[in-house]
PDB file of C-alpha atoms in Angstrom:
ATOM      1  CA  MET O   4     237.555 144.496   4.675  1.00 80.00           C
ATOM      2  CA  VAL O   5     237.264 148.321   3.488  1.00 88.00           C
ATOM      3  CA  HIS O   6     237.798 148.962   8.062  1.00 90.00           C
ATOM      4  CA  LEU O   7     240.518 146.494   8.129  1.00 90.00           C
ATOM      5  CA  ALA O   8     242.580 148.459   5.482  1.00 91.00           C
ATOM      6  CA  THR O   9     241.477 151.501   6.993  1.00 91.00           C
ATOM      7  CA  CYS O  10     242.725 150.190   9.622  1.00 92.00           C
ATOM      8  CA  ILE O  11     246.036 149.049   8.885  1.00 93.00           C
ATOM      9  CA  ARG O  12     246.869 151.177   6.575  1.00 92.00           C
ATOM     10  CA  ALA O  13     246.909 154.280   9.883  1.00 92.00           C
ATOM     11  CA  SER O  14     247.624 152.680  12.061  1.00 94.00           C
ATOM     12  CA  LEU O  15     251.511 152.218  10.559  1.00 94.00           C
ATOM     13  CA  HIS O  16     251.459 155.248  10.018  1.00 92.00           C
ATOM     14  CA  LEU O  17     250.317 157.336  13.403  1.00 93.00           C
ATOM     15  CA  ILE O  18     253.066 155.089  14.746  1.00 94.00           C
ATOM     16  CA  ALA O  19     255.409 156.318  11.708  1.00 93.00           C
ATOM     17  CA  SER O  20     254.280 160.201  12.543  1.00 91.00           C
ATOM     18  CA  ILE O  21     254.712 160.366  15.933  1.00 93.00           C
ATOM     19  CA  PHE O  22     257.843 157.720  16.362  1.00 92.00           C
ATOM     20  CA  SER O  23     260.128 158.398  12.958  1.00 90.00           C
ATOM     21  CA  GLN O  24     262.422 159.913  13.402  1.00 87.00           C
ATOM     22  CA  GLN O  25     261.722 161.768   9.478  1.00 83.00           C
ATOM     23  CA  ASP O  26     263.579 164.282   7.332  1.00 80.00           C
ATOM     24  CA  GLY O  27     266.974 164.842   9.846  1.00 80.00           C
ATOM     25  CA  GLU O  28     264.188 166.211  12.658  1.00 85.00           C
ATOM     26  CA  HIS O  29     262.779 164.306  15.699  1.00 88.00           C
ATOM     27  CA  SER O  30     260.178 162.419  16.080  1.00 89.00           C
ATOM     28  CA  LEU O  31     256.588 164.610  16.959  1.00 90.00           C
ATOM     29  CA  LEU O  32     256.511 162.731  20.309  1.00 88.00           C
ATOM     30  CA  PHE O  33     260.152 163.840  21.074  1.00 86.00           C
ATOM     31  CA  GLN O  34     259.480 166.629  20.496  1.00 86.00           C
ATOM     32  CA  THR O  35     256.346 167.300  22.527  1.00 83.00           C
ATOM     33  CA  LEU O  36     258.092 166.099  25.596  1.00 82.00           C
ATOM     34  CA  ASP O  37     260.386 168.485  24.645  1.00 81.00           C
ATOM     35  CA  ARG O  38     257.978 171.357  24.437  1.00 79.00           C
ATOM     36  CA  ILE O  39     256.852 170.074  27.582  1.00 76.00           C
ATOM     37  CA  ILE O  40     259.341 169.864  29.323  1.00 77.00           C
ATOM     38  CA  GLN O  41     260.335 173.786  28.277  1.00 75.00           C
ATOM     39  CA  SER O  42     256.946 175.064  28.873  1.00 71.00           C
ATOM     40  CA  GLN O  43     257.064 173.541  33.072  1.00 67.00           C
ATOM     41  CA  SER O  44     261.611 175.046  33.023  1.00 66.00           C
ATOM     42  CA  GLN O  45     259.248 178.329  33.085  1.00 65.00           C
ATOM     43  CA  GLY O  46     256.795 178.020  34.540  1.00 62.00           C
ATOM     44  CA  GLU O  47     253.922 176.588  32.629  1.00 66.00           C
ATOM     45  CA  PRO O  48     251.322 174.141  33.673  1.00 65.00           C
ATOM     46  CA  LEU O  49     251.389 171.224  31.598  1.00 65.00           C
ATOM     47  CA  LEU O  50     247.449 172.950  30.460  1.00 70.00           C
ATOM     48  CA  SER O  51     247.742 176.045  30.067  1.00 68.00           C
ATOM     49  CA  GLU O  52     247.652 176.277  26.159  1.00 68.00           C
ATOM     50  CA  PHE O  53     243.924 175.742  28.046  1.00 72.00           C
ATOM     51  CA  THR O  54     242.734 178.718  30.155  1.00 75.00           C
ATOM     52  CA  ALA O  55     240.821 180.346  27.621  1.00 72.00           C
ATOM     53  CA  ARG O  56     238.921 177.618  26.888  1.00 78.00           C
ATOM     54  CA  SER O  57     234.784 177.566  28.841  1.00 81.00           C
ATOM     55  CA  TYR O  58     235.694 174.371  30.812  1.00 79.00           C
ATOM     56  CA  PHE O  59     238.720 175.388  32.456  1.00 77.00           C
ATOM     57  CA  LYS O  60     237.692 176.961  35.622  1.00 80.00           C
ATOM     58  CA  HIS O  61     235.418 174.091  36.348  1.00 82.00           C
ATOM     59  CA  LEU O  62     238.497 171.636  36.637  1.00 83.00           C
ATOM     60  CA  PRO O  63     240.670 170.716  40.576  1.00 84.00           C
ATOM     61  CA  SER O  64     243.438 172.892  41.497  1.00 80.00           C
ATOM     62  CA  ASP O  65     246.147 170.016  40.871  1.00 78.00           C
ATOM     63  CA  ILE O  66     244.623 168.719  36.909  1.00 78.00           C
ATOM     64  CA  LYS O  67     244.669 172.621  36.425  1.00 74.00           C
ATOM     65  CA  LYS O  68     248.562 173.129  37.430  1.00 73.00           C
ATOM     66  CA  PHE O  69     249.483 169.309  36.909  1.00 73.00           C
ATOM     67  CA  GLY O  70     253.204 168.389  34.750  1.00 70.00           C
ATOM     68  CA  PRO O  71     254.836 165.891  34.117  1.00 69.00           C
ATOM     69  CA  ASN O  72     257.614 165.224  36.240  1.00 70.00           C
ATOM     70  CA  LEU O  73     260.553 163.770  34.190  1.00 70.00           C
ATOM     71  CA  ARG O  74     262.636 160.497  36.167  1.00 74.00           C
ATOM     72  CA  ILE O  75     264.959 159.931  32.582  1.00 74.00           C
ATOM     73  CA  THR O  76     266.278 162.199  30.131  1.00 75.00           C
ATOM     74  CA  PRO O  77     263.875 161.170  26.792  1.00 74.00           C
ATOM     75  CA  THR O  78     265.921 159.367  24.354  1.00 82.00           C
ATOM     76  CA  GLU O  79     264.465 158.658  21.037  1.00 86.00           C
ATOM     77  CA  ILE O  80     263.468 155.005  20.077  1.00 88.00           C
ATOM     78  CA  PRO O  81     266.433 153.812  17.643  1.00 90.00           C
ATOM     79  CA  GLN O  82     264.431 153.106  14.036  1.00 91.00           C
ATOM     80  CA  GLU O  83     265.506 150.049  15.008  1.00 93.00           C
ATOM     81  CA  THR O  84     263.680 149.312  17.216  1.00 94.00           C
ATOM     82  CA  LEU O  85     260.297 150.672  16.034  1.00 94.00           C
ATOM     83  CA  HIS O  86     261.326 148.238  12.767  1.00 95.00           C
ATOM     84  CA  SER O  87     261.203 145.310  14.755  1.00 96.00           C
ATOM     85  CA  LEU O  88     258.272 145.909  16.561  1.00 95.00           C
ATOM     86  CA  CYS O  89     255.473 147.127  14.029  1.00 95.00           C
ATOM     87  CA  ASN O  90     257.469 143.990  11.915  1.00 96.00           C
ATOM     88  CA  GLU O  91     256.020 141.655  14.830  1.00 95.00           C
ATOM     89  CA  TRP O  92     252.922 143.418  15.595  1.00 95.00           C
ATOM     90  CA  ILE O  93     252.113 142.540  11.424  1.00 95.00           C
ATOM     91  CA  ASN O  94     253.253 139.071  11.898  1.00 93.00           C
ATOM     92  CA  ASN O  95     250.867 138.325  14.926  1.00 92.00           C
ATOM     93  CA  ILE O  96     248.210 139.961  13.513  1.00 92.00           C
ATOM     94  CA  THR O  97     248.214 138.971   9.707  1.00 91.00           C
ATOM     95  CA  ASP O  98     246.868 134.943  10.854  1.00 88.00           C
ATOM     96  CA  ASP O  99     244.884 136.789  12.524  1.00 91.00           C
ATOM     97  CA  GLU O 100     243.388 138.698  10.301  1.00 90.00           C
ATOM     98  CA  HIS O 101     243.319 135.826   7.559  1.00 90.00           C
ATOM     99  CA  ARG O 102     240.853 133.962   9.684  1.00 91.00           C
ATOM    100  CA  SER O 103     238.357 136.768  10.776  1.00 92.00           C
ATOM    101  CA  VAL O 104     238.687 137.232   7.096  1.00 93.00           C
ATOM    102  CA  ALA O 105     237.333 133.623   5.789  1.00 93.00           C
ATOM    103  CA  GLN O 106     234.923 133.743   8.051  1.00 94.00           C
ATOM    104  CA  LEU O 107     232.956 137.050   6.265  1.00 93.00           C
ATOM    105  CA  LEU O 108     233.628 136.249   3.118  1.00 94.00           C
ATOM    106  CA  GLN O 109     231.140 132.691   4.003  1.00 95.00           C
ATOM    107  CA  HIS O 110     228.186 134.952   4.209  1.00 94.00           C
ATOM    108  CA  VAL O 111     229.365 136.216   0.593  1.00 94.00           C
ATOM    109  CA  PRO O 112     227.393 134.413  -1.752  1.00 94.00           C
ATOM    110  CA  THR O 113     228.600 135.277  -4.799  1.00 94.00           C
ATOM    111  CA  VAL O 114     231.257 135.853  -6.926  1.00 92.00           C
ATOM    112  CA  LYS O 115     230.486 139.723  -8.274  1.00 92.00           C
ATOM    113  CA  ALA O 116     230.073 140.622  -4.723  1.00 93.00           C
ATOM    114  CA  LEU O 117     233.552 139.557  -4.100  1.00 93.00           C
ATOM    115  CA  SER O 118     234.369 142.096  -7.285  1.00 91.00           C
ATOM    116  CA  SER O 119     232.406 144.610  -5.068  1.00 91.00           C
ATOM    117  CA  ILE O 120     234.462 143.999  -1.744  1.00 92.00           C
ATOM    118  CA  ARG O 121     237.786 144.444  -4.366  1.00 91.00           C
ATOM    119  CA  LEU O 122     236.738 147.786  -5.368  1.00 89.00           C
ATOM    120  CA  SER O 123     235.527 148.785  -2.618  1.00 90.00           C
ATOM    121  CA  VAL O 124     239.196 148.181  -1.507  1.00 91.00           C
ATOM    122  CA  PHE O 125     240.890 149.633  -4.214  1.00 89.00           C
ATOM    123  CA  ASP O 126     238.819 152.459  -3.613  1.00 88.00           C
ATOM    124  CA  VAL O 127     240.020 153.031   0.225  1.00 89.00           C
ATOM    125  CA  LEU O 128     244.198 152.321  -0.881  1.00 89.00           C
ATOM    126  CA  LYS O 129     244.559 154.810  -3.702  1.00 86.00           C
ATOM    127  CA  GLU O 130     242.958 157.974  -1.215  1.00 84.00           C
ATOM    128  CA  PRO O 131     246.042 160.102  -0.165  1.00 81.00           C
ATOM    129  CA  LEU O 132     246.073 160.020   4.097  1.00 76.00           C
ATOM    130  CA  LYS O 133     247.485 163.892   3.698  1.00 75.00           C
ATOM    131  CA  GLU O 134     245.864 165.879   0.938  1.00 72.00           C
ATOM    132  CA  GLY O 135     248.578 166.757  -1.779  1.00 65.00           C
ATOM    133  CA  SER O 136     250.501 164.080  -1.179  1.00 74.00           C
ATOM    134  CA  VAL O 137     250.783 160.687  -3.362  1.00 74.00           C
ATOM    135  CA  PRO O 138     248.610 158.157  -1.872  1.00 76.00           C
ATOM    136  CA  GLN O 139     251.644 155.766  -3.286  1.00 82.00           C
ATOM    137  CA  ASP O 140     254.725 157.656  -2.438  1.00 86.00           C
ATOM    138  CA  GLU O 141     253.160 158.416   1.543  1.00 88.00           C
ATOM    139  CA  TRP O 142     252.767 155.047   1.710  1.00 90.00           C
ATOM    140  CA  GLU O 143     255.856 153.527   0.857  1.00 91.00           C
ATOM    141  CA  ASN O 144     257.613 156.012   2.985  1.00 91.00           C
ATOM    142  CA  THR O 145     255.366 155.261   5.536  1.00 92.00           C
ATOM    143  CA  CYS O 146     256.028 151.552   5.333  1.00 93.00           C
ATOM    144  CA  GLN O 147     259.786 152.468   5.222  1.00 94.00           C
ATOM    145  CA  LEU O 148     259.190 154.992   8.125  1.00 93.00           C
ATOM    146  CA  ALA O 149     257.275 151.784  10.731  1.00 94.00           C
ATOM    147  CA  LEU O 150     258.482 148.683   9.034  1.00 95.00           C
ATOM    148  CA  GLY O 151     261.747 149.862   7.059  1.00 94.00           C
ATOM    149  CA  HIS O 152     260.336 147.617   3.997  1.00 94.00           C
ATOM    150  CA  LYS O 153     257.162 148.455   2.174  1.00 92.00           C
ATOM    151  CA  ILE O 154     254.271 145.754   2.264  1.00 93.00           C
ATOM    152  CA  SER O 155     250.773 145.353   0.059  1.00 92.00           C
ATOM    153  CA  ILE O 156     247.447 145.254   3.060  1.00 93.00           C
ATOM    154  CA  TRP O 157     245.965 143.750  -0.250  1.00 92.00           C
ATOM    155  CA  THR O 158     247.990 140.778  -1.268  1.00 92.00           C
ATOM    156  CA  GLN O 159     249.242 140.365   3.054  1.00 92.00           C
ATOM    157  CA  PHE O 160     245.523 140.082   4.575  1.00 92.00           C
ATOM    158  CA  ILE O 161     242.277 140.549   1.977  1.00 93.00           C
ATOM    159  CA  GLU O 162     242.963 138.653  -1.371  1.00 92.00           C
ATOM    160  CA  PRO O 163     244.616 134.840  -0.380  1.00 91.00           C
ATOM    161  CA  ALA O 164     241.186 134.861   1.449  1.00 93.00           C
ATOM    162  CA  LEU O 165     238.883 136.797  -0.629  1.00 94.00           C
ATOM    163  CA  TYR O 166     240.366 134.430  -3.564  1.00 92.00           C
ATOM    164  CA  GLN O 167     239.891 131.144  -1.947  1.00 93.00           C
ATOM    165  CA  ARG O 168     236.495 132.323  -1.357  1.00 94.00           C
ATOM    166  CA  ALA O 169     235.953 132.492  -4.947  1.00 93.00           C
ATOM    167  CA  GLU O 170     236.952 128.956  -5.470  1.00 92.00           C
ATOM    168  CA  GLU O 171     234.791 128.104  -2.878  1.00 93.00           C
ATOM    169  CA  ILE O 172     231.452 129.323  -4.572  1.00 94.00           C
ATOM    170  CA  VAL O 173     232.149 127.886  -7.898  1.00 92.00           C
ATOM    171  CA  GLY O 174     232.804 124.634  -6.914  1.00 91.00           C
ATOM    172  CA  GLY O 175     230.016 124.100  -4.331  1.00 92.00           C
ATOM    173  CA  ASN O 176     228.275 126.114  -7.106  1.00 91.00           C
ATOM    174  CA  ILE O 177     229.771 123.404  -9.376  1.00 90.00           C
ATOM    175  CA  GLU O 178     228.973 120.504  -7.239  1.00 90.00           C
ATOM    176  CA  ASN O 179     224.895 121.478  -7.070  1.00 90.00           C
ATOM    177  CA  ILE O 180     225.349 120.974 -10.555  1.00 88.00           C
ATOM    178  CA  SER O 181     226.380 118.114 -10.966  1.00 86.00           C
ATOM    179  CA  SER O 182     224.073 116.823  -7.996  1.00 88.00           C
ATOM    180  CA  HIS O 183     221.069 118.587 -10.391  1.00 86.00           C
ATOM    181  CA  ALA O 184     222.565 116.581 -13.081  1.00 83.00           C
ATOM    182  CA  THR O 185     223.344 113.256 -12.040  1.00 82.00           C
ATOM    183  CA  ALA O 186     218.879 113.310 -10.290  1.00 84.00           C
ATOM    184  CA  ALA O 187     217.889 114.333 -13.506  1.00 79.00           C
ATOM    185  CA  ILE O 188     220.198 111.592 -15.957  1.00 76.00           C
ATOM    186  CA  THR O 189     218.751 109.268 -12.700  1.00 78.00           C
ATOM    187  CA  GLU O 190     215.056 109.764 -13.534  1.00 75.00           C
ATOM    188  CA  ILE O 191     215.467 110.300 -17.973  1.00 69.00           C
ATOM    189  CA  ALA O 192     217.188 106.297 -17.214  1.00 67.00           C
ATOM    190  CA  GLU O 193     214.489 105.321 -14.747  1.00 66.00           C
ATOM    191  CA  ASP O 194     211.154 106.411 -14.620  1.00 60.00           C
ATOM    192  CA  GLY O 195     209.884 105.894 -18.449  1.00 50.00           C
ATOM    193  CA  GLY O 196     205.617 106.577 -16.960  1.00 43.00           C
ATOM    194  CA  LEU O 197     206.729 110.937 -16.344  1.00 43.00           C
ATOM    195  CA  LEU O 198     209.084 110.239 -20.553  1.00 47.00           C
ATOM    196  CA  SER O 199     206.988 111.660 -23.956  1.00 49.00           C
ATOM    197  CA  ARG O 200     206.024 109.606 -26.737  1.00 46.00           C
ATOM    198  CA  PHE O 201     209.052 110.811 -28.840  1.00 43.00           C
ATOM    199  CA  ASP O 202     211.538 109.697 -25.944  1.00 47.00           C
ATOM    200  CA  CYS O 203     210.335 106.782 -26.268  1.00 45.00           C
ATOM    201  CA  ASN O 204     210.553 106.150 -29.880  1.00 46.00           C
ATOM    202  CA  ILE O 205     213.279 108.450 -31.337  1.00 41.00           C
ATOM    203  CA  ILE O 206     212.741 107.755 -34.980  1.00 41.00           C
ATOM    204  CA  SER O 207     209.202 109.425 -35.024  1.00 47.00           C
ATOM    205  CA  TYR O 208     210.290 112.572 -33.121  1.00 42.00           C
ATOM    206  CA  MET O 209     213.489 113.299 -35.827  1.00 42.00           C
ATOM    207  CA  TRP O 210     210.190 112.924 -38.265  1.00 40.00           C
ATOM    208  CA  SER O 211     207.546 114.704 -36.184  1.00 47.00           C
ATOM    209  CA  PRO O 212     206.224 118.731 -37.141  1.00 50.00           C
ATOM    210  CA  GLU O 213     206.660 119.207 -33.293  1.00 48.00           C
ATOM    211  CA  ALA O 214     210.057 118.797 -33.323  1.00 46.00           C
ATOM    212  CA  SER O 215     210.111 121.232 -35.801  1.00 46.00           C
ATOM    213  CA  SER O 216     211.968 124.114 -33.942  1.00 48.00           C
ATOM    214  CA  SER O 217     215.277 121.554 -32.564  1.00 47.00           C
ATOM    215  CA  TYR O 218     216.743 120.447 -35.440  1.00 43.00           C
ATOM    216  CA  HIS O 219     220.190 120.990 -34.354  1.00 45.00           C
ATOM    217  CA  GLY O 220     219.314 118.252 -31.374  1.00 45.00           C
ATOM    218  CA  GLU O 221     217.617 116.054 -34.205  1.00 44.00           C
ATOM    219  CA  SER O 222     220.268 116.231 -35.771  1.00 43.00           C
ATOM    220  CA  LYS O 223     222.032 114.122 -32.744  1.00 45.00           C
ATOM    221  CA  THR O 224     219.227 112.118 -31.893  1.00 45.00           C
ATOM    222  CA  MET O 225     218.581 113.779 -28.730  1.00 49.00           C
ATOM    223  CA  THR O 226     214.692 113.226 -27.779  1.00 63.00           C
ATOM    224  CA  PRO O 227     212.948 116.433 -26.017  1.00 70.00           C
ATOM    225  CA  ALA O 228     214.176 114.773 -22.522  1.00 72.00           C
ATOM    226  CA  ILE O 229     217.867 115.182 -22.934  1.00 74.00           C
ATOM    227  CA  MET O 230     217.742 118.089 -25.137  1.00 76.00           C
ATOM    228  CA  ARG O 231     215.796 119.553 -21.517  1.00 78.00           C
ATOM    229  CA  PHE O 232     218.232 117.997 -19.590  1.00 79.00           C
ATOM    230  CA  CYS O 233     221.247 120.076 -22.314  1.00 80.00           C
ATOM    231  CA  ILE O 234     219.510 123.499 -22.234  1.00 83.00           C
ATOM    232  CA  ASP O 235     218.657 123.924 -18.327  1.00 86.00           C
ATOM    233  CA  LEU O 236     222.574 122.408 -17.981  1.00 85.00           C
ATOM    234  CA  ASN O 237     223.478 124.413 -19.749  1.00 86.00           C
ATOM    235  CA  GLU O 238     221.867 127.262 -18.312  1.00 88.00           C
ATOM    236  CA  LYS O 239     223.871 126.880 -14.922  1.00 88.00           C
ATOM    237  CA  LEU O 240     226.841 126.630 -16.038  1.00 87.00           C
ATOM    238  CA  HIS O 241     226.390 130.064 -18.262  1.00 88.00           C
ATOM    239  CA  THR O 242     224.994 131.235 -14.575  1.00 90.00           C
ATOM    240  CA  ILE O 243     228.477 129.503 -13.290  1.00 89.00           C
ATOM    241  CA  LEU O 244     230.808 131.957 -16.500  1.00 87.00           C
ATOM    242  CA  GLU O 245     229.456 134.648 -16.073  1.00 89.00           C
ATOM    243  CA  ASP O 246     229.762 134.919 -12.076  1.00 90.00           C
ATOM    244  CA  ILE O 247     233.151 134.668 -11.581  1.00 89.00           C
ATOM    245  CA  GLN O 248     233.501 136.873 -15.591  1.00 87.00           C
ATOM    246  CA  HIS O 249     233.895 139.618 -12.501  1.00 87.00           C
ATOM    247  CA  LEU O 250     237.014 139.362 -10.992  1.00 86.00           C
ATOM    248  CA  LEU O 251     238.523 138.887 -14.631  1.00 84.00           C
ATOM    249  CA  LEU O 252     239.772 142.741 -16.401  1.00 72.00           C
ATOM    250  CA  GLU O 253     238.940 142.142 -19.655  1.00 54.00           C
ATOM    251  CA  LYS O 254     235.289 141.567 -18.472  1.00 56.00           C
ATOM    252  CA  ASP O 255     235.478 143.706 -15.041  1.00 51.00           C
ATOM    253  CA  HIS O 256     232.437 146.803 -16.169  1.00 48.00           C
ATOM    254  CA  THR O 257     232.800 147.873 -12.795  1.00 52.00           C
ATOM    255  CA  LYS O 258     234.623 151.372 -12.658  1.00 52.00           C
ATOM    256  CA  LEU O 259     237.238 149.739 -11.201  1.00 55.00           C
ATOM    257  CA  ALA O 260     238.984 148.536 -14.735  1.00 53.00           C
ATOM    258  CA  SER O 261     237.990 152.090 -16.062  1.00 57.00           C
ATOM    259  CA  HIS O 262     240.115 153.326 -13.302  1.00 53.00           C
ATOM    260  CA  ILE O 263     243.117 151.145 -13.558  1.00 53.00           C
ATOM    261  CA  SER O 264     242.208 151.240 -18.262  1.00 54.00           C
ATOM    262  CA  LYS O 265     242.830 155.231 -17.109  1.00 55.00           C
ATOM    263  CA  LYS O 266     245.343 155.446 -15.082  1.00 53.00           C
ATOM    264  CA  ARG O 267     247.401 153.326 -17.335  1.00 51.00           C
ATOM    265  CA  MET O 268     247.961 156.053 -19.248  1.00 46.00           C
ATOM    266  CA  GLU O 269     249.959 157.558 -16.893  1.00 50.00           C
ATOM    267  CA  SER O 270     253.331 156.385 -16.741  1.00 46.00           C
ATOM    268  CA  GLN O 271     254.155 157.545 -12.806  1.00 49.00           C
ATOM    269  CA  TYR O 272     250.699 155.882 -11.624  1.00 52.00           C
ATOM    270  CA  LYS O 273     251.324 153.907  -8.705  1.00 66.00           C
ATOM    271  CA  PHE O 274     248.403 151.442  -8.183  1.00 73.00           C
ATOM    272  CA  PRO O 275     247.432 150.261  -4.669  1.00 79.00           C
ATOM    273  CA  PHE O 276     247.674 147.221  -5.813  1.00 83.00           C
ATOM    274  CA  ASP O 277     247.138 144.641  -8.561  1.00 84.00           C
ATOM    275  CA  ALA O 278     244.353 144.416  -8.763  1.00 81.00           C
ATOM    276  CA  HIS O 279     244.368 140.760 -11.778  1.00 83.00           C
ATOM    277  CA  ALA O 280     247.202 139.425 -10.668  1.00 86.00           C
ATOM    278  CA  LYS O 281     245.804 136.584  -9.711  1.00 87.00           C
ATOM    279  CA  ASP O 282     243.036 136.695 -12.730  1.00 85.00           C
ATOM    280  CA  ASN O 283     245.527 133.372 -14.146  1.00 87.00           C
ATOM    281  CA  ASP O 284     245.698 131.608 -11.513  1.00 89.00           C
ATOM    282  CA  LEU O 285     242.262 131.818 -11.758  1.00 87.00           C
ATOM    283  CA  ARG O 286     241.004 130.011 -14.865  1.00 87.00           C
ATOM    284  CA  ARG O 287     243.697 127.538 -14.399  1.00 88.00           C
ATOM    285  CA  ARG O 288     241.440 126.752 -11.058  1.00 87.00           C
ATOM    286  CA  VAL O 289     238.025 127.038 -12.518  1.00 84.00           C
ATOM    287  CA  ALA O 290     238.768 124.880 -15.269  1.00 86.00           C
ATOM    288  CA  SER O 291     239.782 122.250 -13.231  1.00 88.00           C
ATOM    289  CA  LEU O 292     237.205 122.326 -11.760  1.00 83.00           C
ATOM    290  CA  MET O 293     234.959 121.948 -14.252  1.00 82.00           C
ATOM    291  CA  GLU O 294     237.669 119.035 -16.404  1.00 83.00           C
ATOM    292  CA  GLY O 295     236.397 117.160 -12.794  1.00 82.00           C
ATOM    293  CA  PHE O 296     232.808 117.606 -13.061  1.00 77.00           C
ATOM    294  CA  ILE O 297     232.930 116.516 -16.686  1.00 76.00           C
ATOM    295  CA  ASN O 298     234.754 113.971 -15.893  1.00 75.00           C
ATOM    296  CA  GLN O 299     232.334 113.690 -13.717  1.00 69.00           C
TER     297      GLN O 299
END
């Protein structure tokens, strides 16, 4: 995910830097072509600035004297054309990247690991490409020059697949618990030979000193087998909920949460993306999965 975010951001930055006209000046490409043409008109070969290098004397003479022959007068790429080509490129890679990201995330086993991926992407996108620049102002300017509008790398390329994987992990864990619970209940109901005498005689269990540490269960007329089942089920559900909390802000104990809390005090700070924009959607989806499990 980090390499994807880095590649897309760097690619758009290079496109904007090389092909876009900025502050009323010609693009870097046009300036470079103009410099080459001017040097050639003065009799200087294209590689004249490298003559002092130790390897230059080993180059063939035709390479040393090479100079491009322009057949047409160089002109700037229209900004509308640049925007159209860049937007077409972004649209073409979006679906491919969604599939690729989803495939990679299939190897991520926990929601906690997904939160670490989100943190890594956040760390990359909050760093400036050029020293001394403001990251988000720089990104907005890059997008405007290359695309004509701003895009979010996180929202467009990574977030959908990451939260889909989070739902798959939670859903898979709940399904496993459901299968385990069904098997355990069936065993308790049918395999009476494995039950203790207290499981078979609830009255004797409720008044037995051997069950003195389980008054809450006794009060609900739960036998030891049922209580073991409930405790085991509770632990498994607790593990799932603890794992899912890593993606939610109030339980996010990573340095991402610390960074967000700190930067929110700075009114001018702009975040690379809203890391917790999907919190409520995730809560509703988990609640729906849990409800389905209980109803089952």
